[in-house]
């Protein structure tokens, strides 16, 4: 009995030692996991930014609206300036007069978009406010310098480059800053902001025609400088709200990956969008430059040609309100279909311009063209947010506008060259309608590509979840086996 009892005591002691050694390990493991979970629970997650959806954002919206109006109101009214430039810097004996003069407007519009990738980098580094104020100041200097120019060659530099580059640096931050204040209403707010250019396009042609008659070209440009001065003041309202991403590395130098954001090019949908839209724009700016001169040649100098820009401006403004609101209800990348419809109709309307033999027909064409021009413009920023997200939207918009610069510059001079060689604008307007139709068809691929990517991500997520659950089951098995071994050794 004594021996048996001593053996039993020894066995229970050994079992106790084994179990005591095992239990702390399991306790440590459990406590370790518990501590991690506790740490995870105790450390609060990064607070998600809540957009105010108003407040000071309404002031920012009005300032952005003024920016769009003053910049693109002047650009879209270039057709009125174009006729004055022909009279000021050339004569009818000059065979290449329209070709050379149209370069002023097309270079100006093109540079606004060409500078956009650089502007996006400046916006990421220095913020919306500094970039916009500096750009508006440069635009003011360029426009004022243009009022003292006596030759067409210098006008290329002062108006086509300096003024346009300043407008570019002022314009892009006006789109980016809206994402700091609005999310649910972003489509509507973009519609209101971009309607600014429609409102200015309605009023400026008549004002500029009157000023050109009474004051002349130089003084008219000086009056337009007032718009740029107000733009400087408006840009001071761009108070950023979103937390800034760190722009400096540990060594204190700017990170190249931060300056040149490669993430935007990982999205196949964005890549299609970034190359499809420029393909559609080779004929887009042609009517804004040459329509006034075409009407003057076909219907006479006494025709009230400014009424056409008024029609484009009114319906463009209306289109931005309508389609900006509609875009808020269209989910995800399907917003692109609105741009597809816009390009198809704009292409057809461009081809209809030379067909119209009565002035009323041209009015109808311009009304439709303006309506869908407003649709195309107002949903650019919402689509960019959908394709790349708010974090990368600045450079996404910047690179898109940069790629748009090439067709914007090339289209009007080609149309002017065809007019000088063929004696009319008919062929130029027919050809201007083809690129928007082709570009619109290319954009139809984006929703399909985005839907495929979402399905792929969903499948990958499910497979990862299955892998994690399988691993948990295996871990539980191993723990059970370990416990069984301990029990066997004790027995």
PDB file of C-alpha atoms in Angstrom, residues 20-245:
ATOM      1  CA  UNK A  20       1.644  22.921 -14.770  1.00  0.00           C
ATOM      2  CA  UNK A  21       4.310  23.391 -17.475  1.00  0.00           C
ATOM      3  CA  UNK A  22       1.699  23.118 -20.206  1.00  0.00           C
ATOM      4  CA  UNK A  23      -0.924  25.346 -18.602  1.00  0.00           C
ATOM      5  CA  UNK A  24       1.255  28.456 -18.293  1.00  0.00           C
ATOM      6  CA  UNK A  25       2.218  28.043 -21.980  1.00  0.00           C
ATOM      7  CA  UNK A  26      -1.433  27.873 -22.981  1.00  0.00           C
ATOM      8  CA  UNK A  27      -2.240  30.692 -20.600  1.00  0.00           C
ATOM      9  CA  UNK A  28       0.594  32.761 -22.044  1.00  0.00           C
ATOM     10  CA  UNK A  29      -0.592  32.014 -25.546  1.00  0.00           C
ATOM     11  CA  UNK A  30      -4.169  32.840 -24.650  1.00  0.00           C
ATOM     12  CA  UNK A  31      -3.064  35.885 -22.695  1.00  0.00           C
ATOM     13  CA  UNK A  32      -0.831  36.940 -25.584  1.00  0.00           C
ATOM     14  CA  UNK A  33      -3.748  36.706 -27.967  1.00  0.00           C
ATOM     15  CA  UNK A  34      -5.937  38.443 -25.433  1.00  0.00           C
ATOM     16  CA  UNK A  35      -3.407  41.230 -25.078  1.00  0.00           C
ATOM     17  CA  UNK A  36      -3.219  41.679 -28.847  1.00  0.00           C
ATOM     18  CA  UNK A  37      -6.993  41.758 -29.117  1.00  0.00           C
ATOM     19  CA  UNK A  38      -7.123  44.171 -26.214  1.00  0.00           C
ATOM     20  CA  UNK A  39      -4.481  46.339 -27.805  1.00  0.00           C
ATOM     21  CA  UNK A  40      -6.384  46.289 -31.050  1.00  0.00           C
ATOM     22  CA  UNK A  41      -9.589  47.174 -29.242  1.00  0.00           C
ATOM     23  CA  UNK A  42      -7.971  49.774 -27.012  1.00  0.00           C
ATOM     24  CA  UNK A  43      -6.183  51.550 -29.870  1.00  0.00           C
ATOM     25  CA  UNK A  44      -8.942  53.545 -31.560  1.00  0.00           C
ATOM     26  CA  UNK A  45      -9.122  53.148 -35.348  1.00  0.00           C
ATOM     27  CA  UNK A  46      -8.268  56.127 -37.485  1.00  0.00           C
ATOM     28  CA  UNK A  47     -11.346  58.311 -37.474  1.00  0.00           C
ATOM     29  CA  UNK A  48     -12.963  58.343 -40.885  1.00  0.00           C
ATOM     30  CA  UNK A  49     -13.220  61.845 -42.289  1.00  0.00           C
ATOM     31  CA  UNK A  50     -16.799  63.138 -42.365  1.00  0.00           C
ATOM     32  CA  UNK A  51     -17.524  65.651 -45.117  1.00  0.00           C
ATOM     33  CA  UNK A  52     -19.441  68.666 -43.809  1.00  0.00           C
ATOM     34  CA  UNK A  53     -21.696  68.696 -46.918  1.00  0.00           C
ATOM     35  CA  UNK A  54     -22.069  72.467 -46.592  1.00  0.00           C
ATOM     36  CA  UNK A  55     -21.041  75.213 -44.192  1.00  0.00           C
ATOM     37  CA  UNK A  56     -17.953  77.014 -45.480  1.00  0.00           C
ATOM     38  CA  UNK A  57     -18.175  74.596 -48.406  1.00  0.00           C
ATOM     39  CA  UNK A  58     -20.878  76.757 -49.984  1.00  0.00           C
ATOM     40  CA  UNK A  59     -18.474  79.723 -50.036  1.00  0.00           C
ATOM     41  CA  UNK A  60     -15.799  77.479 -51.578  1.00  0.00           C
ATOM     42  CA  UNK A  61     -18.363  76.310 -54.150  1.00  0.00           C
ATOM     43  CA  UNK A  62     -19.121  79.917 -55.189  1.00  0.00           C
ATOM     44  CA  UNK A  63     -15.392  80.698 -55.438  1.00  0.00           C
ATOM     45  CA  UNK A  64     -14.851  77.602 -57.601  1.00  0.00           C
ATOM     46  CA  UNK A  65     -17.826  78.640 -59.713  1.00  0.00           C
ATOM     47  CA  UNK A  66     -16.222  82.043 -60.310  1.00  0.00           C
ATOM     48  CA  UNK A  67     -12.991  80.299 -61.289  1.00  0.00           C
ATOM     49  CA  UNK A  68     -14.707  78.081 -63.857  1.00  0.00           C
ATOM     50  CA  UNK A  69     -16.705  81.022 -65.175  1.00  0.00           C
ATOM     51  CA  UNK A  70     -13.843  83.475 -65.573  1.00  0.00           C
ATOM     52  CA  UNK A  71     -11.372  80.956 -67.019  1.00  0.00           C
ATOM     53  CA  UNK A  72     -13.615  79.114 -69.465  1.00  0.00           C
ATOM     54  CA  UNK A  73     -15.924  82.062 -70.131  1.00  0.00           C
ATOM     55  CA  UNK A  74     -12.947  83.868 -71.675  1.00  0.00           C
ATOM     56  CA  UNK A  75     -11.761  80.722 -73.460  1.00  0.00           C
ATOM     57  CA  UNK A  76     -15.194  79.862 -74.883  1.00  0.00           C
ATOM     58  CA  UNK A  77     -15.671  83.441 -76.082  1.00  0.00           C
ATOM     59  CA  UNK A  78     -12.458  83.351 -78.081  1.00  0.00           C
ATOM     60  CA  UNK A  79     -14.541  83.221 -81.282  1.00  0.00           C
ATOM     61  CA  UNK A  80     -15.400  86.893 -80.675  1.00  0.00           C
ATOM     62  CA  UNK A  81     -11.744  87.773 -80.036  1.00  0.00           C
ATOM     63  CA  UNK A  82     -10.764  85.723 -83.093  1.00  0.00           C
ATOM     64  CA  UNK A  83     -12.502  88.137 -85.475  1.00  0.00           C
ATOM     65  CA  UNK A  84     -10.813  91.133 -83.807  1.00  0.00           C
ATOM     66  CA  UNK A  85      -7.424  89.406 -83.987  1.00  0.00           C
ATOM     67  CA  UNK A  86      -7.927  88.823 -87.731  1.00  0.00           C
ATOM     68  CA  UNK A  87      -8.581  92.531 -88.207  1.00  0.00           C
ATOM     69  CA  UNK A  88      -5.796  93.633 -85.846  1.00  0.00           C
ATOM     70  CA  UNK A  89      -2.889  91.434 -86.958  1.00  0.00           C
ATOM     71  CA  UNK A  90      -3.592  90.455 -90.577  1.00  0.00           C
ATOM     72  CA  UNK A  91      -5.320  91.119 -93.835  1.00  0.00           C
ATOM     73  CA  UNK A  92      -7.526  89.142 -96.205  1.00  0.00           C
ATOM     74  CA  UNK A  93      -4.585  88.771 -98.619  1.00  0.00           C
ATOM     75  CA  UNK A  94      -2.810  86.583 -96.069  1.00  0.00           C
ATOM     76  CA  UNK A  95      -3.639  83.007 -97.138  1.00  0.00           C
ATOM     77  CA  UNK A  96      -2.641  81.445 -93.812  1.00  0.00           C
ATOM     78  CA  UNK A  97      -4.253  84.139 -91.659  1.00  0.00           C
ATOM     79  CA  UNK A  98      -6.923  81.970 -90.023  1.00  0.00           C
ATOM     80  CA  UNK A  99      -4.502  79.105 -89.503  1.00  0.00           C
ATOM     81  CA  UNK A 100      -1.978  81.328 -87.708  1.00  0.00           C
ATOM     82  CA  UNK A 101      -4.568  83.282 -85.704  1.00  0.00           C
ATOM     83  CA  UNK A 102      -6.444  80.195 -84.503  1.00  0.00           C
ATOM     84  CA  UNK A 103      -3.215  79.058 -82.839  1.00  0.00           C
ATOM     85  CA  UNK A 104      -3.679  81.785 -80.201  1.00  0.00           C
ATOM     86  CA  UNK A 105      -6.955  80.314 -78.931  1.00  0.00           C
ATOM     87  CA  UNK A 106      -6.082  76.652 -79.363  1.00  0.00           C
ATOM     88  CA  UNK A 107      -2.672  77.115 -77.714  1.00  0.00           C
ATOM     89  CA  UNK A 108      -4.352  78.859 -74.798  1.00  0.00           C
ATOM     90  CA  UNK A 109      -6.961  76.132 -74.309  1.00  0.00           C
ATOM     91  CA  UNK A 110      -4.348  73.414 -74.813  1.00  0.00           C
ATOM     92  CA  UNK A 111      -1.931  74.867 -72.252  1.00  0.00           C
ATOM     93  CA  UNK A 112      -4.645  74.926 -69.587  1.00  0.00           C
ATOM     94  CA  UNK A 113      -4.816  71.148 -69.894  1.00  0.00           C
ATOM     95  CA  UNK A 114      -1.154  70.525 -70.751  1.00  0.00           C
ATOM     96  CA  UNK A 115       0.020  72.019 -67.441  1.00  0.00           C
ATOM     97  CA  UNK A 116      -2.449  69.979 -65.402  1.00  0.00           C
ATOM     98  CA  UNK A 117      -0.087  67.092 -64.423  1.00  0.00           C
ATOM     99  CA  UNK A 118       2.368  69.664 -63.053  1.00  0.00           C
ATOM    100  CA  UNK A 119      -0.477  71.513 -61.326  1.00  0.00           C
ATOM    101  CA  UNK A 120      -1.609  68.292 -59.623  1.00  0.00           C
ATOM    102  CA  UNK A 121       1.891  67.804 -58.176  1.00  0.00           C
ATOM    103  CA  UNK A 122       1.954  71.417 -56.939  1.00  0.00           C
ATOM    104  CA  UNK A 123      -1.511  70.919 -55.435  1.00  0.00           C
ATOM    105  CA  UNK A 124      -0.373  67.790 -53.567  1.00  0.00           C
ATOM    106  CA  UNK A 125       2.745  69.526 -52.222  1.00  0.00           C
ATOM    107  CA  UNK A 126       1.622  73.114 -51.554  1.00  0.00           C
ATOM    108  CA  UNK A 127      -2.148  72.689 -51.245  1.00  0.00           C
ATOM    109  CA  UNK A 128      -5.101  74.056 -53.185  1.00  0.00           C
ATOM    110  CA  UNK A 129      -5.012  77.600 -51.816  1.00  0.00           C
ATOM    111  CA  UNK A 130      -1.383  78.517 -52.584  1.00  0.00           C
ATOM    112  CA  UNK A 131      -1.500  76.873 -56.018  1.00  0.00           C
ATOM    113  CA  UNK A 132      -4.736  78.626 -57.019  1.00  0.00           C
ATOM    114  CA  UNK A 133      -3.718  82.085 -55.767  1.00  0.00           C
ATOM    115  CA  UNK A 134      -0.354  81.887 -57.545  1.00  0.00           C
ATOM    116  CA  UNK A 135      -2.002  80.690 -60.752  1.00  0.00           C
ATOM    117  CA  UNK A 136      -4.589  83.478 -60.764  1.00  0.00           C
ATOM    118  CA  UNK A 137      -1.817  86.059 -60.280  1.00  0.00           C
ATOM    119  CA  UNK A 138       0.150  84.671 -63.250  1.00  0.00           C
ATOM    120  CA  UNK A 139      -3.040  84.679 -65.380  1.00  0.00           C
ATOM    121  CA  UNK A 140      -3.588  88.341 -64.498  1.00  0.00           C
ATOM    122  CA  UNK A 141      -0.026  89.209 -65.557  1.00  0.00           C
ATOM    123  CA  UNK A 142      -0.386  87.289 -68.856  1.00  0.00           C
ATOM    124  CA  UNK A 143      -3.700  88.926 -69.776  1.00  0.00           C
ATOM    125  CA  UNK A 144      -2.449  92.380 -68.896  1.00  0.00           C
ATOM    126  CA  UNK A 145       0.711  91.822 -70.984  1.00  0.00           C
ATOM    127  CA  UNK A 146      -1.446  90.684 -73.930  1.00  0.00           C
ATOM    128  CA  UNK A 147      -3.168  94.068 -73.947  1.00  0.00           C
ATOM    129  CA  UNK A 148       0.143  95.751 -74.901  1.00  0.00           C
ATOM    130  CA  UNK A 149       1.098  93.297 -77.670  1.00  0.00           C
ATOM    131  CA  UNK A 150       1.441  94.577 -81.245  1.00  0.00           C
ATOM    132  CA  UNK A 151       2.315  91.353 -83.116  1.00  0.00           C
ATOM    133  CA  UNK A 152       0.672  87.939 -83.374  1.00  0.00           C
ATOM    134  CA  UNK A 153       3.898  86.084 -82.497  1.00  0.00           C
ATOM    135  CA  UNK A 154       4.149  87.731 -79.059  1.00  0.00           C
ATOM    136  CA  UNK A 155       0.455  87.047 -78.460  1.00  0.00           C
ATOM    137  CA  UNK A 156       1.244  83.312 -78.664  1.00  0.00           C
ATOM    138  CA  UNK A 157       3.459  83.748 -75.602  1.00  0.00           C
ATOM    139  CA  UNK A 158       1.494  86.238 -73.468  1.00  0.00           C
ATOM    140  CA  UNK A 159      -2.033  84.937 -74.125  1.00  0.00           C
ATOM    141  CA  UNK A 160      -1.396  81.393 -75.344  1.00  0.00           C
ATOM    142  CA  UNK A 161       1.203  80.401 -72.719  1.00  0.00           C
ATOM    143  CA  UNK A 162       1.482  82.791 -69.729  1.00  0.00           C
ATOM    144  CA  UNK A 163      -2.229  83.552 -69.352  1.00  0.00           C
ATOM    145  CA  UNK A 164      -3.199  79.926 -70.029  1.00  0.00           C
ATOM    146  CA  UNK A 165      -0.649  78.444 -67.597  1.00  0.00           C
ATOM    147  CA  UNK A 166      -1.912  80.764 -64.876  1.00  0.00           C
ATOM    148  CA  UNK A 167      -5.495  79.695 -65.613  1.00  0.00           C
ATOM    149  CA  UNK A 168      -4.436  76.050 -65.361  1.00  0.00           C
ATOM    150  CA  UNK A 169      -2.895  76.546 -61.910  1.00  0.00           C
ATOM    151  CA  UNK A 170      -6.049  78.368 -60.771  1.00  0.00           C
ATOM    152  CA  UNK A 171      -8.549  75.943 -62.328  1.00  0.00           C
ATOM    153  CA  UNK A 172      -7.579  72.463 -61.164  1.00  0.00           C
ATOM    154  CA  UNK A 173      -7.511  73.225 -57.395  1.00  0.00           C
ATOM    155  CA  UNK A 174     -11.076  74.540 -57.784  1.00  0.00           C
ATOM    156  CA  UNK A 175     -12.165  70.967 -58.612  1.00  0.00           C
ATOM    157  CA  UNK A 176     -10.006  69.175 -56.030  1.00  0.00           C
ATOM    158  CA  UNK A 177     -11.067  71.380 -53.097  1.00  0.00           C
ATOM    159  CA  UNK A 178     -14.729  70.405 -53.568  1.00  0.00           C
ATOM    160  CA  UNK A 179     -13.896  66.859 -52.434  1.00  0.00           C
ATOM    161  CA  UNK A 180     -12.862  68.301 -49.050  1.00  0.00           C
ATOM    162  CA  UNK A 181     -16.355  69.612 -48.349  1.00  0.00           C
ATOM    163  CA  UNK A 182     -18.769  67.362 -50.257  1.00  0.00           C
ATOM    164  CA  UNK A 183     -19.242  63.659 -50.895  1.00  0.00           C
ATOM    165  CA  UNK A 184     -22.947  62.829 -51.124  1.00  0.00           C
ATOM    166  CA  UNK A 185     -23.680  66.044 -53.022  1.00  0.00           C
ATOM    167  CA  UNK A 186     -20.471  66.062 -55.061  1.00  0.00           C
ATOM    168  CA  UNK A 187     -22.219  65.538 -58.402  1.00  0.00           C
ATOM    169  CA  UNK A 188     -24.692  68.361 -57.780  1.00  0.00           C
ATOM    170  CA  UNK A 189     -21.969  70.710 -56.503  1.00  0.00           C
ATOM    171  CA  UNK A 190     -19.770  69.959 -59.531  1.00  0.00           C
ATOM    172  CA  UNK A 191     -22.753  70.725 -61.729  1.00  0.00           C
ATOM    173  CA  UNK A 192     -23.254  74.097 -60.044  1.00  0.00           C
ATOM    174  CA  UNK A 193     -19.525  74.932 -60.152  1.00  0.00           C
ATOM    175  CA  UNK A 194     -19.062  74.034 -63.802  1.00  0.00           C
ATOM    176  CA  UNK A 195     -22.273  75.933 -64.602  1.00  0.00           C
ATOM    177  CA  UNK A 196     -20.187  79.028 -63.902  1.00  0.00           C
ATOM    178  CA  UNK A 197     -18.523  78.692 -67.290  1.00  0.00           C
ATOM    179  CA  UNK A 198     -21.980  78.387 -68.878  1.00  0.00           C
ATOM    180  CA  UNK A 199     -23.187  81.577 -67.210  1.00  0.00           C
ATOM    181  CA  UNK A 200     -20.071  83.483 -68.293  1.00  0.00           C
ATOM    182  CA  UNK A 201     -20.302  82.013 -71.808  1.00  0.00           C
ATOM    183  CA  UNK A 202     -23.844  83.431 -72.023  1.00  0.00           C
ATOM    184  CA  UNK A 203     -22.913  86.961 -70.972  1.00  0.00           C
ATOM    185  CA  UNK A 204     -19.290  87.507 -72.026  1.00  0.00           C
ATOM    186  CA  UNK A 205     -19.701  87.332 -75.854  1.00  0.00           C
ATOM    187  CA  UNK A 206     -22.207  90.211 -75.823  1.00  0.00           C
ATOM    188  CA  UNK A 207     -20.136  92.232 -73.363  1.00  0.00           C
ATOM    189  CA  UNK A 208     -16.944  91.593 -75.318  1.00  0.00           C
ATOM    190  CA  UNK A 209     -18.568  92.485 -78.657  1.00  0.00           C
ATOM    191  CA  UNK A 210     -19.720  95.817 -77.225  1.00  0.00           C
ATOM    192  CA  UNK A 211     -16.333  96.485 -75.614  1.00  0.00           C
ATOM    193  CA  UNK A 212     -14.431  95.572 -78.794  1.00  0.00           C
ATOM    194  CA  UNK A 213     -16.576  98.020 -80.758  1.00  0.00           C
ATOM    195  CA  UNK A 214     -16.232 100.907 -78.323  1.00  0.00           C
ATOM    196  CA  UNK A 215     -12.915 100.287 -76.570  1.00  0.00           C
ATOM    197  CA  UNK A 216     -10.856  98.217 -79.011  1.00  0.00           C
ATOM    198  CA  UNK A 217      -8.955  94.954 -78.499  1.00  0.00           C
ATOM    199  CA  UNK A 218      -6.307  96.226 -76.068  1.00  0.00           C
ATOM    200  CA  UNK A 219      -8.702  97.943 -73.652  1.00  0.00           C
ATOM    201  CA  UNK A 220     -11.084  94.981 -73.776  1.00  0.00           C
ATOM    202  CA  UNK A 221      -8.296  92.694 -72.562  1.00  0.00           C
ATOM    203  CA  UNK A 222      -7.549  95.144 -69.740  1.00  0.00           C
ATOM    204  CA  UNK A 223     -11.177  95.078 -68.623  1.00  0.00           C
ATOM    205  CA  UNK A 224     -11.061  91.273 -68.589  1.00  0.00           C
ATOM    206  CA  UNK A 225      -8.154  91.525 -66.109  1.00  0.00           C
ATOM    207  CA  UNK A 226     -10.752  92.481 -63.487  1.00  0.00           C
ATOM    208  CA  UNK A 227     -12.067  88.897 -63.647  1.00  0.00           C
ATOM    209  CA  UNK A 228      -8.594  87.562 -62.869  1.00  0.00           C
ATOM    210  CA  UNK A 229      -8.139  89.962 -59.954  1.00  0.00           C
ATOM    211  CA  UNK A 230     -11.411  88.762 -58.382  1.00  0.00           C
ATOM    212  CA  UNK A 231     -10.214  85.191 -58.983  1.00  0.00           C
ATOM    213  CA  UNK A 232      -7.124  85.866 -56.825  1.00  0.00           C
ATOM    214  CA  UNK A 233      -9.386  86.938 -53.950  1.00  0.00           C
ATOM    215  CA  UNK A 234     -11.742  83.969 -54.470  1.00  0.00           C
ATOM    216  CA  UNK A 235      -8.833  81.493 -54.314  1.00  0.00           C
ATOM    217  CA  UNK A 236      -8.052  82.526 -50.735  1.00  0.00           C
ATOM    218  CA  UNK A 237     -11.268  80.743 -49.639  1.00  0.00           C
ATOM    219  CA  UNK A 238      -9.847  77.272 -50.472  1.00  0.00           C
ATOM    220  CA  UNK A 239      -9.337  76.089 -46.898  1.00  0.00           C
ATOM    221  CA  UNK A 240      -8.322  72.386 -46.965  1.00  0.00           C
ATOM    222  CA  UNK A 241     -10.064  69.915 -44.638  1.00  0.00           C
ATOM    223  CA  UNK A 242      -8.830  66.453 -45.633  1.00  0.00           C
ATOM    224  CA  UNK A 243      -5.741  65.324 -43.672  1.00  0.00           C
ATOM    225  CA  UNK A 244      -2.636  65.930 -45.754  1.00  0.00           C
ATOM    226  CA  UNK A 245      -0.616  62.879 -46.765  1.00  0.00           C
TER     227      UNK A 245
END
